[in-house]
mmCIF file of N, CA and C in Angstrom:
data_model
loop_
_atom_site.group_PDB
_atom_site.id
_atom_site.type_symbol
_atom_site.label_atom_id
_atom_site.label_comp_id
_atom_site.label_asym_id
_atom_site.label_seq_id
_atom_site.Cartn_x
_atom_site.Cartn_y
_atom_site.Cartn_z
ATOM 1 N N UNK A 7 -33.660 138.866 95.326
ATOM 2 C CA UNK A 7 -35.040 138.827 95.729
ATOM 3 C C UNK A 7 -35.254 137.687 96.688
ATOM 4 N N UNK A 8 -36.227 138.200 97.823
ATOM 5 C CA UNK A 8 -36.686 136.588 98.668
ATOM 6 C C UNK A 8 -37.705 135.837 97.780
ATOM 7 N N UNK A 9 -37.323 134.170 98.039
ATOM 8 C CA UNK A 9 -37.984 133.659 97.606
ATOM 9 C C UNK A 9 -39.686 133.687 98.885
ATOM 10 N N UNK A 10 -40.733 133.692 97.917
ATOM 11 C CA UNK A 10 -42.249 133.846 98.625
ATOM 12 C C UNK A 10 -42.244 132.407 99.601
ATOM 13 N N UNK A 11 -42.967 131.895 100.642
ATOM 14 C CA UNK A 11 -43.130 131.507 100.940
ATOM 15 C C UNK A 11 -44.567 130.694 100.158
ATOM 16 N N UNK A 12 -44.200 129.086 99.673
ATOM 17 C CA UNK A 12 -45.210 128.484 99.536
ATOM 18 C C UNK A 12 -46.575 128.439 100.207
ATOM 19 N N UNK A 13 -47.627 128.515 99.561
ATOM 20 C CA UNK A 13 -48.581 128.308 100.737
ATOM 21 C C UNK A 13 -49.302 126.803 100.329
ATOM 22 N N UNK A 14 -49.708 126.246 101.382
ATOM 23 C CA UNK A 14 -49.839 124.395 101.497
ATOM 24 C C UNK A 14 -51.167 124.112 100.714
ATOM 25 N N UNK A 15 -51.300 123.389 100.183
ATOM 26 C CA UNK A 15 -52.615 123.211 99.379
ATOM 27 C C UNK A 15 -52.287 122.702 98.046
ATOM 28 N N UNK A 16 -53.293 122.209 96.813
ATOM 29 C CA UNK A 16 -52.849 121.838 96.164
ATOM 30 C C UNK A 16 -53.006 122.899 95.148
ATOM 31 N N UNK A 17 -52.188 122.525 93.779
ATOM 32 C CA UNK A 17 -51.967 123.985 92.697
ATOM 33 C C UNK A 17 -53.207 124.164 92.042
ATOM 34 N N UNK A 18 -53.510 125.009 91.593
ATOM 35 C CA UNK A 18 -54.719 125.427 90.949
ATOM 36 C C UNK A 18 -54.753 124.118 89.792
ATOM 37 N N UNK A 19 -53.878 123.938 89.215
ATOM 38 C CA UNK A 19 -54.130 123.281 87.634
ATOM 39 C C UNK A 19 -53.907 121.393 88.425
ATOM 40 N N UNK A 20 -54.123 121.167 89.621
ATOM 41 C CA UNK A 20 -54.375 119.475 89.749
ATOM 42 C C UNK A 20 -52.520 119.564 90.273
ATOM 43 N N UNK A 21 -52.182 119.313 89.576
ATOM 44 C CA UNK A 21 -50.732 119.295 89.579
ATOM 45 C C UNK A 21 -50.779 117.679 89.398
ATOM 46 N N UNK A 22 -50.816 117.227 88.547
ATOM 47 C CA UNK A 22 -51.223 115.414 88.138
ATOM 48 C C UNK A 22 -51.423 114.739 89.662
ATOM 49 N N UNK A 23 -51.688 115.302 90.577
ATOM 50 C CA UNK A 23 -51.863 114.691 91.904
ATOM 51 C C UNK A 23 -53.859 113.729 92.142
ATOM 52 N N UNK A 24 -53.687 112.922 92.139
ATOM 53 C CA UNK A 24 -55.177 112.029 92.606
ATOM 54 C C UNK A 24 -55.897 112.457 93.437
ATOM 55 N N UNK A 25 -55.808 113.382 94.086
ATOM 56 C CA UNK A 25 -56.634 113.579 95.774
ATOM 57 C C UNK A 25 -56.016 113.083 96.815
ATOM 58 N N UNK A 26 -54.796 112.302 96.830
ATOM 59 C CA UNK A 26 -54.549 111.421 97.735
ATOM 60 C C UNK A 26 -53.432 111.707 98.016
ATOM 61 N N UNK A 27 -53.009 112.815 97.370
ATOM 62 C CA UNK A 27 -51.301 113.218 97.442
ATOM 63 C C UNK A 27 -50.427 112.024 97.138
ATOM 64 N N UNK A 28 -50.862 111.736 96.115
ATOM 65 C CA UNK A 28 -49.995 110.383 95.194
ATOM 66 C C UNK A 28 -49.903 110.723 93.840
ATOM 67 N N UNK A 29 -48.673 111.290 93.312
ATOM 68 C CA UNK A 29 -48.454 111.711 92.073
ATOM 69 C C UNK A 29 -49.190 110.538 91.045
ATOM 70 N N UNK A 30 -50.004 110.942 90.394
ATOM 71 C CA UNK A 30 -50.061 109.934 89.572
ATOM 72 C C UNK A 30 -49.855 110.262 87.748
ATOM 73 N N UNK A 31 -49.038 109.157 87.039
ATOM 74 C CA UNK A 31 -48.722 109.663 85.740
ATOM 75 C C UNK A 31 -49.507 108.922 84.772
ATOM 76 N N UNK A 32 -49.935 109.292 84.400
ATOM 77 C CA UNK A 32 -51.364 109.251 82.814
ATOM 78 C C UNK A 32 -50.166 108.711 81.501
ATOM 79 N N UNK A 33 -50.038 107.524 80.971
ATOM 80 C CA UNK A 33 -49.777 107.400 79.838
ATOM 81 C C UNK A 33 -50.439 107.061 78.714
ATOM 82 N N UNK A 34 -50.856 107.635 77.975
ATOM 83 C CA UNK A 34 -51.708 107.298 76.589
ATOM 84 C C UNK A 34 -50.605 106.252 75.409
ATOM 85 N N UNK A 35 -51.403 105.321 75.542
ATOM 86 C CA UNK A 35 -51.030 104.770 74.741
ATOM 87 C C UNK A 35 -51.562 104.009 73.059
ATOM 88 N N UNK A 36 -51.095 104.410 71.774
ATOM 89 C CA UNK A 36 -52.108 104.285 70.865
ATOM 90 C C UNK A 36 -51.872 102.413 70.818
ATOM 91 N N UNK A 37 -52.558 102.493 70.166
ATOM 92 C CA UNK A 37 -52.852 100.658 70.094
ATOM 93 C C UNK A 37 -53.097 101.208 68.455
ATOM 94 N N UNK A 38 -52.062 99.637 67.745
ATOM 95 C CA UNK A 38 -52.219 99.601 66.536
ATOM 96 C C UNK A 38 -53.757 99.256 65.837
ATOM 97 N N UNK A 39 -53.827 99.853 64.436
ATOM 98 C CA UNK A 39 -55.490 99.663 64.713
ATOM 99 C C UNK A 39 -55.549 97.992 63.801
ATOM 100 N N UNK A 40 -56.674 97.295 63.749
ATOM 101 C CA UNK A 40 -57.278 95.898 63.083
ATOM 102 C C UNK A 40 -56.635 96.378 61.868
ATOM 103 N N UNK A 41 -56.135 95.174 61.429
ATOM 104 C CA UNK A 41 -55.878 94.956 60.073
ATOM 105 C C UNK A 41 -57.004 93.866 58.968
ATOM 106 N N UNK A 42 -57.188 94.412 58.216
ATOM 107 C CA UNK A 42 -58.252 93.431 57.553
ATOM 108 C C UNK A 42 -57.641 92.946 55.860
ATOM 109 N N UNK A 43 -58.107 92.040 55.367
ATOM 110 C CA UNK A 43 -57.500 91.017 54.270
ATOM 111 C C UNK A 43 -58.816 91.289 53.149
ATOM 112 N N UNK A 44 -58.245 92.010 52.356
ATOM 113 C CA UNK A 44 -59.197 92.234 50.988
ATOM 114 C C UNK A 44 -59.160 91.119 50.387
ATOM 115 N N UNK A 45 -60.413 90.116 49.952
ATOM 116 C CA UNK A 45 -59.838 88.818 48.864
ATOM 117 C C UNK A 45 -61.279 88.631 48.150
ATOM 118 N N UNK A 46 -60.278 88.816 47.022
ATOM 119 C CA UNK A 46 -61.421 88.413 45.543
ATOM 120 C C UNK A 46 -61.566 86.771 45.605
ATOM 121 N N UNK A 47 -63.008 86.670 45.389
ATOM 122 C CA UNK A 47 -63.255 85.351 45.013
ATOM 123 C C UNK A 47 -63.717 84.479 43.464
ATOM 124 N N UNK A 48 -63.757 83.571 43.288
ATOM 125 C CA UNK A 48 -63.652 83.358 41.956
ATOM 126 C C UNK A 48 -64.673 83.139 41.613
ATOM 127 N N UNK A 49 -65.181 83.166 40.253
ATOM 128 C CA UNK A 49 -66.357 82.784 39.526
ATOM 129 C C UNK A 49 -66.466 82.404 38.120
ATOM 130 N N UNK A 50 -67.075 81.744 37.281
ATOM 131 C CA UNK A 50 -67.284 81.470 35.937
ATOM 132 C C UNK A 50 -67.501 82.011 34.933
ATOM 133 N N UNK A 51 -67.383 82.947 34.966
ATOM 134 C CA UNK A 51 -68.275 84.435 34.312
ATOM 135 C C UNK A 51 -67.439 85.646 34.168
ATOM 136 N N UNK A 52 -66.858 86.096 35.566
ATOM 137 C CA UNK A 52 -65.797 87.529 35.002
ATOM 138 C C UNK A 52 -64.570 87.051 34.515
ATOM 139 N N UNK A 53 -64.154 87.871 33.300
ATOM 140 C CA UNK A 53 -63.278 88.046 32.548
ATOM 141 C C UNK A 53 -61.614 88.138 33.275
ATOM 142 N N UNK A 54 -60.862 87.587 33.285
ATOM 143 C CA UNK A 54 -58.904 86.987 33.527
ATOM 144 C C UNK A 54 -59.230 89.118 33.429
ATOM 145 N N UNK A 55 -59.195 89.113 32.353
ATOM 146 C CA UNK A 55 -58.341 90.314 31.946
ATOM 147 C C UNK A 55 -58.959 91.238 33.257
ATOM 148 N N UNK A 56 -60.197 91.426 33.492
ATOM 149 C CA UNK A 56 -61.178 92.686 33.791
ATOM 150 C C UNK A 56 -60.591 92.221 35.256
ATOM 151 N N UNK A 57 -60.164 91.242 35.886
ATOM 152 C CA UNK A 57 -59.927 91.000 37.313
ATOM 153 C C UNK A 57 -58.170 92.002 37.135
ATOM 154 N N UNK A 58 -57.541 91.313 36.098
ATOM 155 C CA UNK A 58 -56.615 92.130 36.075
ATOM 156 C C UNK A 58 -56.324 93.171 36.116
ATOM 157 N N UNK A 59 -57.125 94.173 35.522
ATOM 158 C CA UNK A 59 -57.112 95.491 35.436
ATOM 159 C C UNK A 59 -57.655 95.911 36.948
ATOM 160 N N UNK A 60 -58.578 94.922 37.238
ATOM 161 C CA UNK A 60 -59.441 95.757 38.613
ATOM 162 C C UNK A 60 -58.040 95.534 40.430
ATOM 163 N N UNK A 61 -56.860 94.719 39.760
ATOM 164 C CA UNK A 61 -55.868 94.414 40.882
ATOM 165 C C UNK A 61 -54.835 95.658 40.283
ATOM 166 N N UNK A 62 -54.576 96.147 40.003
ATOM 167 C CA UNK A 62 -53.548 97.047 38.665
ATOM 168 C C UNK A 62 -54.098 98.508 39.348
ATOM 169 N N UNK A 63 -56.080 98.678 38.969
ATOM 170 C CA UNK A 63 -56.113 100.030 39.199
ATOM 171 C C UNK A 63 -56.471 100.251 40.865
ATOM 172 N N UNK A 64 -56.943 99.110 41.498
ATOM 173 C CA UNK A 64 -57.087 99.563 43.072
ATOM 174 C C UNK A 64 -56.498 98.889 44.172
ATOM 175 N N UNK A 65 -55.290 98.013 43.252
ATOM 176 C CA UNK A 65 -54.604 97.604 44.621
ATOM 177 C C UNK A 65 -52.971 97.774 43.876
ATOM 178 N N UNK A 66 -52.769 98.740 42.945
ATOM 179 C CA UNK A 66 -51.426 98.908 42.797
ATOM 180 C C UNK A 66 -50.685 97.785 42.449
ATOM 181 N N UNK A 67 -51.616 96.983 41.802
ATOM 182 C CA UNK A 67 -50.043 95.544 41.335
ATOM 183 C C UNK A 67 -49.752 96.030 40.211
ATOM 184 N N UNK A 68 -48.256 95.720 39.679
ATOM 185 C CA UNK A 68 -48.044 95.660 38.418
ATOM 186 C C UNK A 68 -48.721 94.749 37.505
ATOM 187 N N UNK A 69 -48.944 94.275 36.015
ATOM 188 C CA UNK A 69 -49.428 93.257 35.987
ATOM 189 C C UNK A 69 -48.799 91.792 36.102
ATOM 190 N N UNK A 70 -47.610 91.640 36.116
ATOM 191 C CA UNK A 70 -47.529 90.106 36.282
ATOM 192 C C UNK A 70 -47.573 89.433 38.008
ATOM 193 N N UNK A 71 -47.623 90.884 38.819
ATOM 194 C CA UNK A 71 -48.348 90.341 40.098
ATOM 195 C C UNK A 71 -49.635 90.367 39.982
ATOM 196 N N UNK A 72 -50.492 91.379 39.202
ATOM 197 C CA UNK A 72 -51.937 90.926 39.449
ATOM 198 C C UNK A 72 -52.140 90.026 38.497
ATOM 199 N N UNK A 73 -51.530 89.383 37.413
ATOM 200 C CA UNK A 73 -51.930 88.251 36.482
ATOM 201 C C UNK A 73 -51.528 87.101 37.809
ATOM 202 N N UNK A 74 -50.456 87.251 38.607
ATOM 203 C CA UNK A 74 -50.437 85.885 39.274
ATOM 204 C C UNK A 74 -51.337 85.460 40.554
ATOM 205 N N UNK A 75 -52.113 86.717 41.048
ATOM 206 C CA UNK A 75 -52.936 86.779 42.003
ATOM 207 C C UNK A 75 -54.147 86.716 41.429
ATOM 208 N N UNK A 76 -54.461 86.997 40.139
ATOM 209 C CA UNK A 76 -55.569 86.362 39.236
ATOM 210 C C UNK A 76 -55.756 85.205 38.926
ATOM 211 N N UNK A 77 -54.298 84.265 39.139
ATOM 212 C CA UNK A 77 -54.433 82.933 38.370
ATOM 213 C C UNK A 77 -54.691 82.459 39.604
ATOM 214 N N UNK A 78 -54.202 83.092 41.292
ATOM 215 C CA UNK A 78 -54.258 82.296 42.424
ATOM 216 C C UNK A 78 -55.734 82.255 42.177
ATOM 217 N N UNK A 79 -56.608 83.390 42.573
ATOM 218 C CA UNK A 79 -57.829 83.038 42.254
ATOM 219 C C UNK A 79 -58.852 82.397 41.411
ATOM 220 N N UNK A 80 -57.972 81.796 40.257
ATOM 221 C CA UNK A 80 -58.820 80.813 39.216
ATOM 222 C C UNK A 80 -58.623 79.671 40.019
ATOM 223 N N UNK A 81 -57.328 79.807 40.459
ATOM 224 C CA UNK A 81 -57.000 78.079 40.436
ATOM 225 C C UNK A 81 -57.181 77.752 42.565
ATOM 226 N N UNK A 82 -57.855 78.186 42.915
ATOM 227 C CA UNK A 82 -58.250 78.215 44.412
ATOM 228 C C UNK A 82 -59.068 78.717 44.741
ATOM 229 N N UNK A 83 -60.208 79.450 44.462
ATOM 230 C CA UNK A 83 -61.358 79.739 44.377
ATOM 231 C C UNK A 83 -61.539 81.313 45.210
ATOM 232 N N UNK A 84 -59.995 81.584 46.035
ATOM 233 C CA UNK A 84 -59.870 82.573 46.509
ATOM 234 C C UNK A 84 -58.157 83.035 46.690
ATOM 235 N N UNK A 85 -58.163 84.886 46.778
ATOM 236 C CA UNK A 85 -57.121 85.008 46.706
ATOM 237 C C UNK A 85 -57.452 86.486 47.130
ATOM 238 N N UNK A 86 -55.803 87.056 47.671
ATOM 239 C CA UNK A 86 -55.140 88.130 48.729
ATOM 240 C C UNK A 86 -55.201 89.065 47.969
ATOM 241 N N UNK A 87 -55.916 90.399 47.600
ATOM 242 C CA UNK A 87 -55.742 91.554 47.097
ATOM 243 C C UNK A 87 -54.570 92.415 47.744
ATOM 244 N N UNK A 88 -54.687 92.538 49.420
ATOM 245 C CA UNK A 88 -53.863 93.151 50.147
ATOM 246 C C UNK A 88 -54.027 93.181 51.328
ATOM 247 N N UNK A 89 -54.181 93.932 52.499
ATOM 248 C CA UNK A 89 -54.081 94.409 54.207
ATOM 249 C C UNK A 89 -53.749 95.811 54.152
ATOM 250 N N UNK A 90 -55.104 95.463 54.538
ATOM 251 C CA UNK A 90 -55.436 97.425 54.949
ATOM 252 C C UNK A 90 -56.167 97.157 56.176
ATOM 253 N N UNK A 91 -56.397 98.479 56.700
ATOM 254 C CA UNK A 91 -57.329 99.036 57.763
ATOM 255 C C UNK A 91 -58.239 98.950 57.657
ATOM 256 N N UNK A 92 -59.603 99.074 58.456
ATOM 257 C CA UNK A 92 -60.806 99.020 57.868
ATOM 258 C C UNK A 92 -61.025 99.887 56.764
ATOM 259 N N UNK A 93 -61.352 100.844 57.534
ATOM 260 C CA UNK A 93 -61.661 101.997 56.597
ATOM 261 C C UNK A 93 -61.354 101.837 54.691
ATOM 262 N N UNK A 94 -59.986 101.609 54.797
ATOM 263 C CA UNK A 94 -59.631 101.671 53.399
ATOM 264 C C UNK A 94 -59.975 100.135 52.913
ATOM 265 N N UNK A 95 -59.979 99.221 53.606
ATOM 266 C CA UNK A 95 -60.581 98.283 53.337
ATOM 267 C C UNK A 95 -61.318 98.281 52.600
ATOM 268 N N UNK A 96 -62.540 98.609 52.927
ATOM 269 C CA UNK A 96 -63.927 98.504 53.341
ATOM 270 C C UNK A 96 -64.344 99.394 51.886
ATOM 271 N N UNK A 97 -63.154 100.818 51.421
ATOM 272 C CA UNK A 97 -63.400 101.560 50.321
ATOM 273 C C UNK A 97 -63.043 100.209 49.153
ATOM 274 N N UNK A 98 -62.221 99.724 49.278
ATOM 275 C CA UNK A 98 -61.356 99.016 47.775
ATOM 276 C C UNK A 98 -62.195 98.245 48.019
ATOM 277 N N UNK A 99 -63.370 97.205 48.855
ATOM 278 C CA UNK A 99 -64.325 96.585 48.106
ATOM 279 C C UNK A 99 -65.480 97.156 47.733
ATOM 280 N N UNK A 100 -66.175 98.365 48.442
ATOM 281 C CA UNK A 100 -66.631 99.089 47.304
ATOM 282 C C UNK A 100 -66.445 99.363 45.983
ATOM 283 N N UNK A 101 -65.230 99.955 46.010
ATOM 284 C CA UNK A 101 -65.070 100.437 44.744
ATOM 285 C C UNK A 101 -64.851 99.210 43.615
ATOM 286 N N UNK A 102 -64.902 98.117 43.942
ATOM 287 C CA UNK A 102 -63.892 96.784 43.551
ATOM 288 C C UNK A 102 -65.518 96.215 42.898
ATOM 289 N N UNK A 103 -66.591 96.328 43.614
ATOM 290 C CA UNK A 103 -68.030 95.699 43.133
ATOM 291 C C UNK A 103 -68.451 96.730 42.407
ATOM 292 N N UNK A 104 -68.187 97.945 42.886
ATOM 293 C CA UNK A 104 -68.932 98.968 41.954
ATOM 294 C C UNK A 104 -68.352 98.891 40.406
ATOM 295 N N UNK A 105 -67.253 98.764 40.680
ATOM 296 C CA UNK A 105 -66.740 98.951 39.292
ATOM 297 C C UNK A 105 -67.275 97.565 38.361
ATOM 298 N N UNK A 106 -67.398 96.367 39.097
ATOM 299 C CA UNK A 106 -67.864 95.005 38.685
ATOM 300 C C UNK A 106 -69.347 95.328 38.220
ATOM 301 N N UNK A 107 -69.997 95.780 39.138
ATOM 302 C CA UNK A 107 -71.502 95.987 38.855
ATOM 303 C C UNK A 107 -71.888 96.981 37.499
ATOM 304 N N UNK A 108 -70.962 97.635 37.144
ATOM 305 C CA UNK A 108 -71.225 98.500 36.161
ATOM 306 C C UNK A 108 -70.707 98.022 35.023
ATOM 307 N N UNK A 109 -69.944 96.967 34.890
ATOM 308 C CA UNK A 109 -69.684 96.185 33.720
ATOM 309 C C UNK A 109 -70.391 95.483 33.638
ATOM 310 N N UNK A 110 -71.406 94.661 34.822
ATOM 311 C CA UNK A 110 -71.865 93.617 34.833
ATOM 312 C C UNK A 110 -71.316 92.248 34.509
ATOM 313 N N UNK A 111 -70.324 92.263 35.693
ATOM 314 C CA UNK A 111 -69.481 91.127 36.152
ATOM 315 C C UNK A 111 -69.936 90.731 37.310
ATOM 316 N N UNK A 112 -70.337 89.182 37.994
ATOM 317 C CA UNK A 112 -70.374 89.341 39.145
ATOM 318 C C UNK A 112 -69.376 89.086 39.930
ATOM 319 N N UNK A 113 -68.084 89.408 40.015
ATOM 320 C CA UNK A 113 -66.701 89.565 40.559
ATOM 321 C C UNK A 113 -67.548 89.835 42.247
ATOM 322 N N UNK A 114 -66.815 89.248 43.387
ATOM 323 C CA UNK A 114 -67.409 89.210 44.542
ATOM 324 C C UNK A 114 -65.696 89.816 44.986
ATOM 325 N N UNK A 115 -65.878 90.505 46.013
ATOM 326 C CA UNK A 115 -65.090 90.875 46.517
ATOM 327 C C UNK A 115 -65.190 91.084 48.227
ATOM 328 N N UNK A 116 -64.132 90.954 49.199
ATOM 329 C CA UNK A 116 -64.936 90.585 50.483
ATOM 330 C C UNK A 116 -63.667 90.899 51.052
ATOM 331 N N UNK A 117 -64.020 91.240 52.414
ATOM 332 C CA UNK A 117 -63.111 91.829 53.269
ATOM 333 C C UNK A 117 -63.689 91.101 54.536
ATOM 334 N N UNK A 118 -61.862 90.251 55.144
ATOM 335 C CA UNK A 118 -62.049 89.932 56.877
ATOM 336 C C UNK A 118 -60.972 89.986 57.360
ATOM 337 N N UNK A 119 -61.313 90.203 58.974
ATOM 338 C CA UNK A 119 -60.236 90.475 60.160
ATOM 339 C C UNK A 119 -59.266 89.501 59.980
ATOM 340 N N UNK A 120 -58.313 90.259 59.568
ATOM 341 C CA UNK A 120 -56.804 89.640 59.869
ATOM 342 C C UNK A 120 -56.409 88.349 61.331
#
């Protein structure tokens, strides 16, 4: 078969060309997203144990890591739950006061940019 003769112009679909007849190449690039620092703070009032259980059921420690991230927080007035994303962040101190508020603990819990 003959090959058709091109005709001059540009291709229907852009052909990644600018207008300027300068190939140009588009790279997307994702960008890692903010990391943020869940940290319980301490108080006079909630219960060793009830902090324990609340590092155990929403941040996955075993207990003698959340007994030792419990004692960081007795004995420093603050301490590292974990590093998350916002989003999930932002859920585990919800869920972290809600669960406080319904015992009626005032356990403070707080989330900032890494």
């Amino acid at each position: 078969m003959a090959d058709k003769p091109r005709r001059p112009g540009p291709p229907a679909d852009g052909g990644g060309r600018d207008g300027t007849g300068t190939a140009v190449l588009t790279r997307t690039r994702t960008r890692k997203p903010n990391l943020y620092r869940v940290l319980l703070l301490n108080d006079d009032y909630t219960p060793m144990e009830f902090v324990v259980h609340v590092l155990e059921r929403f941040f996955n420690k075993d207990r003698a890591e959340a007994t030792q991230i419990m004692m960081h927080v007795h004995q420093n007035g603050v301490g590292e739950c974990g590093i998350f994303t916002y989003e999930v962040a932002e859920t585990k101190v919800t869920l972290v006061m809600d669960l406080a508020r319904k015992h009626m603990h005032p356990l403070q819990c707080v989330m900032e940019k890494k």
